[in-house]
Coordinates of C-alpha atoms in Angstrom, one line a residue:
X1016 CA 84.1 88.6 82.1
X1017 CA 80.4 88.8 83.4
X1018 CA 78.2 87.3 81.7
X1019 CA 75.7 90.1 81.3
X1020 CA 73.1 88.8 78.8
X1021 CA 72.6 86.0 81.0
X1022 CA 71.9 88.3 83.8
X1023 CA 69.4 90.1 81.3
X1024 CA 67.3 87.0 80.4
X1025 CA 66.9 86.5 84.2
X1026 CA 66.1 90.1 84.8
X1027 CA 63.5 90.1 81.9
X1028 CA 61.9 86.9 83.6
X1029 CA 61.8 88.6 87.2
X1030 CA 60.5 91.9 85.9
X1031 CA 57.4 89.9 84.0
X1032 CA 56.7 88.8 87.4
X1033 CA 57.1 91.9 88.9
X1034 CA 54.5 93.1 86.3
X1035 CA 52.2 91.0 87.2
X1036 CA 52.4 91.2 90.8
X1037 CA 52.2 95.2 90.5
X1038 CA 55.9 95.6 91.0
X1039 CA 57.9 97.3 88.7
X1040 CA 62.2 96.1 89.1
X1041 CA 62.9 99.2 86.9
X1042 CA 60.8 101.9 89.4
X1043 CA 64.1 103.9 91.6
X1044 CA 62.1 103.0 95.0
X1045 CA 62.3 105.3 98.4
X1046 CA 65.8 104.2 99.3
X1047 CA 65.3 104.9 102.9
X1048 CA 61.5 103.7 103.5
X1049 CA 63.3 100.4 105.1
X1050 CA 66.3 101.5 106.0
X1051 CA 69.3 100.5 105.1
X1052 CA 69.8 97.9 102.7
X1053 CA 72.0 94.9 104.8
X1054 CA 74.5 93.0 102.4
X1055 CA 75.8 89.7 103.5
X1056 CA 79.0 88.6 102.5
X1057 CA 81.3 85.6 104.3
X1058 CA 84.5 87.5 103.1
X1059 CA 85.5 90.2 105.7
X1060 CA 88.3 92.6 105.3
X1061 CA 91.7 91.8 106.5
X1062 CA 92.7 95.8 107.2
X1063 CA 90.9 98.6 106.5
X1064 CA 94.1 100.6 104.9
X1065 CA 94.2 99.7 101.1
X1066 CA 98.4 99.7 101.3
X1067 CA 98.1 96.8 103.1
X1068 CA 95.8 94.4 101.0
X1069 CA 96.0 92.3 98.2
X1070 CA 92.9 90.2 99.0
X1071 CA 88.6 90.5 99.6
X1072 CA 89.0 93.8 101.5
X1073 CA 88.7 95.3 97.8
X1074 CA 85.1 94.5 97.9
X1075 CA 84.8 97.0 101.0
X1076 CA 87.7 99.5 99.5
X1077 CA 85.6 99.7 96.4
X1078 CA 82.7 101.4 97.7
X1079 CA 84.3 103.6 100.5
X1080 CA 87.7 105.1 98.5
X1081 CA 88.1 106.3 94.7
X1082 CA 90.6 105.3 92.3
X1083 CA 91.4 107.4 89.3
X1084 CA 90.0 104.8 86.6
X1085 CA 87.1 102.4 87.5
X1086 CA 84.4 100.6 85.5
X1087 CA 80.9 102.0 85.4
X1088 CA 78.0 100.0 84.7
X1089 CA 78.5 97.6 81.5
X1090 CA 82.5 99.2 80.9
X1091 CA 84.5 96.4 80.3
X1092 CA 88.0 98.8 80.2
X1093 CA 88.8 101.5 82.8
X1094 CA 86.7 104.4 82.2
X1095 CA 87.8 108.0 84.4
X1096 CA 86.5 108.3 87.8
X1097 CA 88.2 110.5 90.0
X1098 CA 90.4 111.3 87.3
X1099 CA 88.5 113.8 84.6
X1100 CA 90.6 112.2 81.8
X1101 CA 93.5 109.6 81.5
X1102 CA 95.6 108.5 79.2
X1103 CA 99.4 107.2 77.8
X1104 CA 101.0 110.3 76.1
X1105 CA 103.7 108.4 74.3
X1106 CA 103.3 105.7 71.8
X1107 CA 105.3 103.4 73.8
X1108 CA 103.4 103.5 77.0
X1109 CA 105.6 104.6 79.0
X1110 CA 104.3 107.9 80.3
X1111 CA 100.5 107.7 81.7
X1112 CA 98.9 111.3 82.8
X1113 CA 95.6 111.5 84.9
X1114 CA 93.8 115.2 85.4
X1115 CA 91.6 114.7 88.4
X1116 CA 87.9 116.2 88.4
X1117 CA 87.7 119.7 90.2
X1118 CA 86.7 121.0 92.8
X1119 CA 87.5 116.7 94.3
X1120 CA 87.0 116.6 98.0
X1121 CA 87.3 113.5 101.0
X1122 CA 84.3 112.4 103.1
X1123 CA 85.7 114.8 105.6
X1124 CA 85.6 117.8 103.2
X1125 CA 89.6 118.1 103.0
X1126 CA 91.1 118.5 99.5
X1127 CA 91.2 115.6 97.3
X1128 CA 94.4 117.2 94.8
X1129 CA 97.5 115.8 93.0
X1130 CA 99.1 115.6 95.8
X1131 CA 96.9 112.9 97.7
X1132 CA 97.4 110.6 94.9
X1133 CA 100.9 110.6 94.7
X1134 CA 101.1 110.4 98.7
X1135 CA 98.1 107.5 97.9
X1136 CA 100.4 105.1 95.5
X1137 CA 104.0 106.1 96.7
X1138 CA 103.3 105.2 99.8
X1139 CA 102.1 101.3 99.2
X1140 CA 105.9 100.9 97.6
X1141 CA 107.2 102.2 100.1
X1142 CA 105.2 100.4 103.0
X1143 CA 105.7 97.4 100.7
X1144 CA 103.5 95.3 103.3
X1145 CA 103.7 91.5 103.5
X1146 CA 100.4 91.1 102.2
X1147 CA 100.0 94.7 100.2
X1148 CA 99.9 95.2 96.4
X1149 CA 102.8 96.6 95.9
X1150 CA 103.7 93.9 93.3
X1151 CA 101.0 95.5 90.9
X1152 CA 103.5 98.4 90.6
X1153 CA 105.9 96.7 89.2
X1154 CA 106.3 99.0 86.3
X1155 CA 105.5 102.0 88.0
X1156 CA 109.4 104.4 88.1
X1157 CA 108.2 107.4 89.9
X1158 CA 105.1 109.2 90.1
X1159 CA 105.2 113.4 89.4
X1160 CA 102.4 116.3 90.1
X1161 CA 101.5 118.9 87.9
X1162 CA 100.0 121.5 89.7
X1163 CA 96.9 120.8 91.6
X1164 CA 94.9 118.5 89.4
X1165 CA 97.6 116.4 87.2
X1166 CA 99.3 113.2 88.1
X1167 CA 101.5 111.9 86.3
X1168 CA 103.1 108.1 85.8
X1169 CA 106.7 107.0 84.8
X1170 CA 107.1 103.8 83.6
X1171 CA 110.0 101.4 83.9
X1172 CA 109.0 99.7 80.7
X1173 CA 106.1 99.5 78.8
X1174 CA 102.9 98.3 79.9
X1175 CA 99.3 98.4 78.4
X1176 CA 97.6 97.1 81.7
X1177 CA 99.1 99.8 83.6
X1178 CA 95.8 101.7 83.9
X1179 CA 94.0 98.1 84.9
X1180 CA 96.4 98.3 87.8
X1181 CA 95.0 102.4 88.8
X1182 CA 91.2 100.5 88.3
X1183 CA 92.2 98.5 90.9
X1184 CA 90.9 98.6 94.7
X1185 CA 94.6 98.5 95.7
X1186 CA 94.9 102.1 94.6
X1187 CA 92.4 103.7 96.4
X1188 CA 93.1 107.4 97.1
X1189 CA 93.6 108.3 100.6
X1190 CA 94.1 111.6 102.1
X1191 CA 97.9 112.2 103.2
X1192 CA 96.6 113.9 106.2
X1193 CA 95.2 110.7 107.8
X1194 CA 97.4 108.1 106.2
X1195 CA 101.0 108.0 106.9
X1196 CA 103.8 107.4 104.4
X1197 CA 106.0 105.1 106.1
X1198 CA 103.4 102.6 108.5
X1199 CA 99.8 101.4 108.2
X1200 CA 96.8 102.2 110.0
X1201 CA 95.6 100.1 112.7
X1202 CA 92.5 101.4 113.7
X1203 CA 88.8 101.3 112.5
X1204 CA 88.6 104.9 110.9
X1205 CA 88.3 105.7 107.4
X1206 CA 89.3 108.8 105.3
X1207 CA 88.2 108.3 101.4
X1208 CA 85.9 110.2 98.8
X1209 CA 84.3 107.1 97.5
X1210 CA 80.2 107.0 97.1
X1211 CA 79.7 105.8 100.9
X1212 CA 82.2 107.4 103.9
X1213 CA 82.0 104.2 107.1
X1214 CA 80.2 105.3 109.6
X1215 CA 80.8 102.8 111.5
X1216 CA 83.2 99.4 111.7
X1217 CA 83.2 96.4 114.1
X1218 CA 85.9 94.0 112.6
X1219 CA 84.5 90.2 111.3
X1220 CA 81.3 91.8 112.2
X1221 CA 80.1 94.4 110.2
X1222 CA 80.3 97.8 108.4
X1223 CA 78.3 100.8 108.2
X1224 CA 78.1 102.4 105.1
X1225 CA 75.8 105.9 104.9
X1226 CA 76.1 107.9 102.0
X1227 CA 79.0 110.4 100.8
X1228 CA 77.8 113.7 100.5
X1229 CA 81.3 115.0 99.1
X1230 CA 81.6 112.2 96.6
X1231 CA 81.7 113.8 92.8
X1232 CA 82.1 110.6 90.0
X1233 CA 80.4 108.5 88.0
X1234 CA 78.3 106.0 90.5
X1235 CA 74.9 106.8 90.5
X1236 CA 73.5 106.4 94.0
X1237 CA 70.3 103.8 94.1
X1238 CA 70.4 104.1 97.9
X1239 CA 71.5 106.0 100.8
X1240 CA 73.4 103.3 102.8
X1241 CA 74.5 99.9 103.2
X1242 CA 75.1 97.8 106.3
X1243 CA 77.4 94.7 104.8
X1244 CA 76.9 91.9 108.0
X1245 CA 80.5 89.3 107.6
X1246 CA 79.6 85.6 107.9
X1247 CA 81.3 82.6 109.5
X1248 CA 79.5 80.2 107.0
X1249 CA 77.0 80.1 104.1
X1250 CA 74.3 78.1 106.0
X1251 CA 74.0 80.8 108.7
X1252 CA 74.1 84.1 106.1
X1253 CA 71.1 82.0 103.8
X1254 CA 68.9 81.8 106.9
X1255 CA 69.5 85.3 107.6
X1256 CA 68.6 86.2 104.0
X1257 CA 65.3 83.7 104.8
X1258 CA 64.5 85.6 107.9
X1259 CA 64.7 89.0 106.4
X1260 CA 67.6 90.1 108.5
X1261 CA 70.0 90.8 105.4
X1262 CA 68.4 92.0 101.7
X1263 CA 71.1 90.6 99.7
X1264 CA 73.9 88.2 100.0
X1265 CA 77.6 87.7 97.9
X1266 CA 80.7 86.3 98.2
X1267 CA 80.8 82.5 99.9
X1268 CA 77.2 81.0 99.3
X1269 CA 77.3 77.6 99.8
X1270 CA 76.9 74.7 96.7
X1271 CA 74.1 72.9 98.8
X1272 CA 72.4 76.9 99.3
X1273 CA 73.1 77.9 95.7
X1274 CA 71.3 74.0 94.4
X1275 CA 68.6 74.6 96.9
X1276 CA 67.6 77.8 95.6
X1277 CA 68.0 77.1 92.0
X1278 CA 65.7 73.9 92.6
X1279 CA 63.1 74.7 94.9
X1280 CA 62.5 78.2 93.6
X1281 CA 61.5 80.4 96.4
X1282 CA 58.5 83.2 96.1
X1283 CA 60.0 85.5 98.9
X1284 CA 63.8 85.4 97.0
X1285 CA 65.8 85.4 93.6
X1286 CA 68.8 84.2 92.4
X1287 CA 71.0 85.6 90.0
X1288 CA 73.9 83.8 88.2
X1289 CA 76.3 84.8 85.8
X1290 CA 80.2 83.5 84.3
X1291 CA 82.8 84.7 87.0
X1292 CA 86.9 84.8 86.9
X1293 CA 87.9 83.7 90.5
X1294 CA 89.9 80.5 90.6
X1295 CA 91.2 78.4 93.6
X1296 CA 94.7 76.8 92.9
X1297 CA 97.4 74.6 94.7
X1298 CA 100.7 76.0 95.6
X1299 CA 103.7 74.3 95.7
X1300 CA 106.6 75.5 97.6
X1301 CA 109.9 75.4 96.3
X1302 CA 112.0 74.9 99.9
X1303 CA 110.1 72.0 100.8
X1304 CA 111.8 68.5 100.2
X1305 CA 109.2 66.9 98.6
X1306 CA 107.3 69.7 96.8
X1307 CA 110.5 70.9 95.1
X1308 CA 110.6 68.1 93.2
X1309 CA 108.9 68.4 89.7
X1310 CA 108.1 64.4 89.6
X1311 CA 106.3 65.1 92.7
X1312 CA 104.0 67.9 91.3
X1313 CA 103.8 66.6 88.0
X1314 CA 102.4 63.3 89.8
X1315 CA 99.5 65.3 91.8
X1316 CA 98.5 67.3 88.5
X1317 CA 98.4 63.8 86.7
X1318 CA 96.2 62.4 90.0
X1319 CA 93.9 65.1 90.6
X1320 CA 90.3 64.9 89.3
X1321 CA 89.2 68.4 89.2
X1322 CA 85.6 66.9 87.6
X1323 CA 85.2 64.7 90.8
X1324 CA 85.6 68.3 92.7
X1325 CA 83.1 70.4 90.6
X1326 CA 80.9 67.0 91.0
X1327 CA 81.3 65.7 94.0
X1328 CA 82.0 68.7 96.4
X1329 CA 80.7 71.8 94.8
X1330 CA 77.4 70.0 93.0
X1331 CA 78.5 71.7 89.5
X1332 CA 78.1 75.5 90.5
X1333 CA 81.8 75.7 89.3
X1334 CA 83.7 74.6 86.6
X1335 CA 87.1 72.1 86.0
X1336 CA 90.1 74.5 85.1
X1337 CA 92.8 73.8 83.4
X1338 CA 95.0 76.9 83.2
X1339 CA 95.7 79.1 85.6
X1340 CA 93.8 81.9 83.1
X1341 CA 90.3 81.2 83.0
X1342 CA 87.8 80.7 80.8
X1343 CA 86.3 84.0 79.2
X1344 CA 89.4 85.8 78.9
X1345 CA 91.6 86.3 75.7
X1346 CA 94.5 83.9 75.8
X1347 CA 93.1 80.8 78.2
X1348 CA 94.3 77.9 77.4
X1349 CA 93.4 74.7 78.4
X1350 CA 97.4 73.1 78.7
X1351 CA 96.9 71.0 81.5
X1352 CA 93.9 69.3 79.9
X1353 CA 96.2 69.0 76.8
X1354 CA 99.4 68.0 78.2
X1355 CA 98.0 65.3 81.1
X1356 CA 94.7 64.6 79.8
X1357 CA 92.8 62.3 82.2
X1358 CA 93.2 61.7 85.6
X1359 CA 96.2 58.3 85.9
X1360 CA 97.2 56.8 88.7
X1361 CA 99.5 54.7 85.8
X1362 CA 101.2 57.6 84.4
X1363 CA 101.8 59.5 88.1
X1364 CA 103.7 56.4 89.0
X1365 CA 105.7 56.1 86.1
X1366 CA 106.6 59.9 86.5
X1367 CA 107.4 59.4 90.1
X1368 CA 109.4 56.3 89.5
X1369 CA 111.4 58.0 86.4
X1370 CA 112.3 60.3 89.1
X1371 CA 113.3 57.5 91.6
X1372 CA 110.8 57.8 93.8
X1373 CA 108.6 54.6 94.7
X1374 CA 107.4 55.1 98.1
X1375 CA 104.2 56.9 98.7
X1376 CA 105.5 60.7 98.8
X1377 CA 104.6 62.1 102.8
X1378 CA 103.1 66.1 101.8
X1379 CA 101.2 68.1 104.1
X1380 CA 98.2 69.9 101.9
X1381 CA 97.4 73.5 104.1
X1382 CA 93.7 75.4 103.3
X1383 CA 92.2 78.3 105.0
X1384 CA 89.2 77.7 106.9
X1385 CA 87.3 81.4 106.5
X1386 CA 88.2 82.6 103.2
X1387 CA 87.2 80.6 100.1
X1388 CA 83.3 79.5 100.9
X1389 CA 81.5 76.7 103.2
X1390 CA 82.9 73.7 100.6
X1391 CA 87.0 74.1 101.3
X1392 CA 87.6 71.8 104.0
X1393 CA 85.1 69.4 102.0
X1394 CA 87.4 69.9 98.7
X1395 CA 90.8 69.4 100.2
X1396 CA 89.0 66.1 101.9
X1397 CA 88.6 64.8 98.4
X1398 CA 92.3 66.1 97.3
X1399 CA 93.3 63.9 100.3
X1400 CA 91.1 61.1 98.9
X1401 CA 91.6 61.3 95.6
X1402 CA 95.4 61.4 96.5
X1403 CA 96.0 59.0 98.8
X1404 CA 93.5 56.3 96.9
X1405 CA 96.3 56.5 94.3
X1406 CA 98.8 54.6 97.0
X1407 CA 101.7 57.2 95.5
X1408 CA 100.7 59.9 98.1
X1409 CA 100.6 59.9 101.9
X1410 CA 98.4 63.4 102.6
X1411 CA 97.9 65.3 105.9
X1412 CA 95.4 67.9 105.9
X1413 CA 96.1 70.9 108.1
X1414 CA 94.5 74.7 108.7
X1415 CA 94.1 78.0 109.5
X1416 CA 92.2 81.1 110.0
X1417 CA 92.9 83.0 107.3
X1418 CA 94.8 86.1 109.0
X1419 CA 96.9 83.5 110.6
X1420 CA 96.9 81.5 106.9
X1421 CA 98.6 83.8 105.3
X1422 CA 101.6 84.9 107.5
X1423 CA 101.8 81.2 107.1
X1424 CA 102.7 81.4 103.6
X1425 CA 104.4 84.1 103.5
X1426 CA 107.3 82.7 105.7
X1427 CA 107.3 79.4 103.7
X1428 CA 105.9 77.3 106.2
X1429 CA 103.7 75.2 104.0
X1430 CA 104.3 72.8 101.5
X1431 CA 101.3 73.0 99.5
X1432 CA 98.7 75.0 100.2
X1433 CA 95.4 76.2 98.7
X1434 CA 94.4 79.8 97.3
X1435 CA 91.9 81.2 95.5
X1436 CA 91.9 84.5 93.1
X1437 CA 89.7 87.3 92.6
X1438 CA 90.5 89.1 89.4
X1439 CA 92.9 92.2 90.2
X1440 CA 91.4 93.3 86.9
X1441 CA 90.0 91.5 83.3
X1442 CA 93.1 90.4 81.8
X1443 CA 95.1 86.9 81.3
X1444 CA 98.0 89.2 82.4
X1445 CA 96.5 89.0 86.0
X1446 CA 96.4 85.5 86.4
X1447 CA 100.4 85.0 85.5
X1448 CA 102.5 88.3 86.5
X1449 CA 101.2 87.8 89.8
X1450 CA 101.9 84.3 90.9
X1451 CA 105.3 84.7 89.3
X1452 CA 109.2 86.4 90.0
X1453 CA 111.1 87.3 92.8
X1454 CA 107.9 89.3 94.7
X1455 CA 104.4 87.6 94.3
X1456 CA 101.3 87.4 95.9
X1457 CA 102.1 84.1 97.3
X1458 CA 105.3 84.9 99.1
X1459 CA 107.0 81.7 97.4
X1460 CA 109.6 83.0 94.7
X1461 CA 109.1 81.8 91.4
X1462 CA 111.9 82.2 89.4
X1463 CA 110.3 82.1 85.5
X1464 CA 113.0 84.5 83.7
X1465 CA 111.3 83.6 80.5
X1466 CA 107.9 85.1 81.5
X1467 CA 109.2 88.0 83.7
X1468 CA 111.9 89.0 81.2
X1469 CA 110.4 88.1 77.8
X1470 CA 107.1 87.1 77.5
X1471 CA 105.2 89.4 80.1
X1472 CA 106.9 92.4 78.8
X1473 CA 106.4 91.6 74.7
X1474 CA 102.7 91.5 75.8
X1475 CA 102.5 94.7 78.2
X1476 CA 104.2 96.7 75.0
X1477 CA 100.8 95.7 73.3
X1478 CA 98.0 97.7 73.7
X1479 CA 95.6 95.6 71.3
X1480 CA 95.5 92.6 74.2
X1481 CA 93.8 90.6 71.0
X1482 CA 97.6 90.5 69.6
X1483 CA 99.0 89.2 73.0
X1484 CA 97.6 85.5 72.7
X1485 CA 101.0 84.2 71.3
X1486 CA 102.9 85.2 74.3
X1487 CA 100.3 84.3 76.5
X1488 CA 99.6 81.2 75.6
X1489 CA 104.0 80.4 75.8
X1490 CA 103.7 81.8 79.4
X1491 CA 100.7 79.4 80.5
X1492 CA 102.9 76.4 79.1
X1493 CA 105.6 77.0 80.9
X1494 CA 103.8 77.5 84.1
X1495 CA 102.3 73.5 83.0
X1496 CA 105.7 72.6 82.3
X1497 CA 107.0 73.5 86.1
X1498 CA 103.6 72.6 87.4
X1499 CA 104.6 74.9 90.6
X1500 CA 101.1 75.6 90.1
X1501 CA 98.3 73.6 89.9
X1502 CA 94.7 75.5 88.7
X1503 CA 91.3 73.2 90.1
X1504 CA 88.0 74.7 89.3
X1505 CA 86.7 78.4 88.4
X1506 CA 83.8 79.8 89.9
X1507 CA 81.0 81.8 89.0
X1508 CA 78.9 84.7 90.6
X1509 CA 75.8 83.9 92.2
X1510 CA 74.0 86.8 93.6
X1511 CA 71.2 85.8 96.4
X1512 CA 68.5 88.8 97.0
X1513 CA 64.9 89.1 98.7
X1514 CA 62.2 89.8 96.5
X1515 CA 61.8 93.3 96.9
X1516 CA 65.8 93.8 96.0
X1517 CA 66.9 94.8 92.5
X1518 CA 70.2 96.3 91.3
X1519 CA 71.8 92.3 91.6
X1520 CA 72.0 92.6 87.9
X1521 CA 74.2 95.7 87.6
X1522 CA 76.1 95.2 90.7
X1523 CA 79.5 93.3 89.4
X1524 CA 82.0 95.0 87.8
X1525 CA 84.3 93.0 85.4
X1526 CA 86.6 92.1 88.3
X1527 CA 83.3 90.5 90.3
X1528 CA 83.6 93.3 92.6
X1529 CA 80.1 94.0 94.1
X1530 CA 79.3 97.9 93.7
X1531 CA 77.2 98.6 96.6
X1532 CA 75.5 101.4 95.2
X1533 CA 73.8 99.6 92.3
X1534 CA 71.3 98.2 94.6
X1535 CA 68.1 99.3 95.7
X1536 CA 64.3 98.2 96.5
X1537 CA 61.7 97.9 94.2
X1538 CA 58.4 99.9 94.9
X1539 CA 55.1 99.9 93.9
X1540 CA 53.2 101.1 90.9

């Protein structure tokens, strides 16, 4: 979860500053005396049509569409948002009703009604793209209208998190007219009700965001629009944000950017940091000779030094992991800490040879080379290292775009491969149902019976996620125990900004998700 106080002492030390400087960080500003205010971000959407994402293209989704729950500023649960009111009407949680705000319309002044979100979440099942959310709706039976303004949710089984999942990006509401039920769209338009409509979009460029006059919910607009610029590489964004062609940047700074800022201290910009919840994790894939083999995995979890990483490649801006839930969240464990300890090249080998295996062990390690920051390829060169120095592995590095990556994946054509993973929303839930079963986000079955039949649904019956821990914990061990995933560092959030920017403080929701409209510039007394 953000780390909000930490962002306050920061904030208190900027605005005394400002004070003196005759600045105030508090003062609303002219939000159009500059223009628009330019995000940078190296994280670019992968469609524009929210049935078909699971990935970074929430960040964009976010501020462009509504969902029916989302978090306001400092809500840590789902509060209403295009809905009026929300909630479960049966004491086992299997019937969730939503009554939308009135009068709701979409950029384009058509009807936002019942209707439109049933169209909106019916038709990501039955899309069901290759790289869509459909797996959050897992629970999710059928979805009914009550007139013009209910909606209302059948459940399969019970499940607390279910209105996490409507918080999400992935269920952005759409309007029916525009979007179709059985196909994607292709092109660059976009029909939402969100604070911003895009104006404008030129793909791994940039979008135009200008301001939503038919937009009724909670955000409070601090500006009038946003350009967000998309980035190759940290180096080149930073020296944008030095030249005063962007205001603000998020989402792939570089550790050598984030170090130099921190140390050098810079009177023309700020930097704000605070606890985040995105991970990066190896994937093993079970139709591959060698990675099939639990000796094998359980070998490169006993061999990998996620210090050295944090160290050596990411100079300390993130943090060792050792479960594949992260610090900060109710339930994390630290199992692979507990059940390898230290990184030893003695106990790999005796694993491997218990196995009968005692030649070096040939894998091919895949990464993405535009989607997880600057310091990939460097991290998967010290996997590599770290790896082969033990004489039990023989590594090849190999990779990809990332729109290239994942159709990779998702026919099973790597061995291992590298991911990272951006909250879907604040709950240990989210960093096991989705990684796991028949239908995941990796597009490598996991068959774990115990989690998907037992453990997962004990805990989604619970709507006091305090009481879940048990079951959680149980699920994380057994995820150690297979080791068909293997958890390496978790980040945290650094926001970059000009010194005439404020809003960085405010602008994360609890899933890291930047809320565009949060920002604005500073004026003078």
């Amino acid at each position: 979860m953000f780390n909000r106080n930490r962002f306050l002492r920061r904030v208190a030390a900027i605005a005394s500053i400002s004070l003196v400087a005759g600045c105030s960080l508090l003062s609303d500003g002219d939000p159009d005396s500059k223009g628009p205010i330019v995000v940078g971000t190296t994280s670019a959407p992968s469609t524009l049509d929210p049935a078909g994402a699971w990935d970074g293209s929430w960040e964009l989704y976010r501020n462009i569409f509504q969902t029916l729950l989302a978090y306001p500023n400092g809500a840590t649960t789902p509060q209403p948002d295009a809905a009026e009111s929300c909630s479960f009407t049966d004491s086992s949680s299997r019937t969730y009703r939503c009554k939308l705000r009135e009068g709701m319309r979409f950029a384009d002044g058509d009807p936002l009604d019942a209707k439109a979100v049933q169209h909106s979440i019916d038709r990501i099942r039955t899309i069901n793209a290759p790289a869509g959310p459909a797996g959050l709706l897992g629970s999710l039976e059928s979805v009914d209208t009550v007139g013009d303004r209910e909606v209302v949710f059948h459940l399969n089984q019970s499940d607390a998190t279910f209105p996490f999942v409507l918080a999400t990006p992935a269920m952005s509401i759409v309007d029916p007219d525009d979007y179709p039920t059985n196909s994607l769209r292709k092109d660059t338009k976009v029909f939402g009700s969100g604070p911003y409509e895009l104006q404008s979009y030129e793909e791994g460029k940039q979008a135009v965001l200008v301001r939503n006059d038919h937009y009724d919910g909670f955000a409070k607009r601090q500006n009038d629009a946003v350009t967000i610029r998309y980035f190759q590489d940290s180096a080149t964004m930073v020296k944008a944000l030095h030249d005063k062609q962007i205001d603000v940047t998020y989402r792939g700074l570089a550790a050598d950017d984030i170090i130099s800022l921190q140390r050098h201290g810079n009177t023309d910009l700020q930097l704000v940091d605070g606890a985040g919840m995105d991970i990066s994790y190896l994937v093993f894939n079970p139709k591959d000779p060698m990675a099939k083999q639990p000796a094998v995995r359980k070998a490169v979890a006993q061999v990998v030094d996620r210090g050295a990483i944090a160290h050596k490649v990411y100079k300390d801006t993130v943090d060792p992991l050792y479960s594949m839930v992260p610090k900060g969240l109710t339930g994390h464990t630290t199992a692979f800490f507990d059940d390898f300890g230290d990184p030893s090249v003695s106990k790999a080998r005796k694993t491997l040879q218990s196995a009968g295996i005692t030649q070096p062990v040939p894998l091919t390690l895949w990464y993405t080379t535009d989607r997880y920051g600057s310091e990939t390829a460097l991290m998967f060169q010290e996997l590599k290292r770290q790896l082969d120095a033990s004489g039990l592995f023989s590594i090849t590095l190999k990779s990809r775009p990332w729109k290239t990556y994942v159709v990779g994946y998702q026919k099973g054509e790597y061995p291992v491969f590298g991911r990272g993973w951006f909250p879907d929303f604040p709950d240990a839930d989210n960093f096991i149902a989705p990684f796991v079963g028949e239908k995941n986000a990796l597009g490598t079955p996991y068959d774990a019976k115990q989690i998907t039949s037992e453990l997962l649904p004990r805990s989604r019956a619970q709507s006091d996620r305090a009481k879940v821990v048990k079951d959680l914990k149980e699920a994380q061990q057994i995820l150690v125990d297979d080791a068909r995933l293997i958890p390496l560092w978790q980040g945290r959030q650094y926001v970059a900004a000009t010194d005439d920017m404020s809003g960085g403080e405010r602008a994360l929701d609890p899933s890291t998700i930047m809320m565009m409209w949060e920002l604005h510039r500073k004026t003078s007394w």
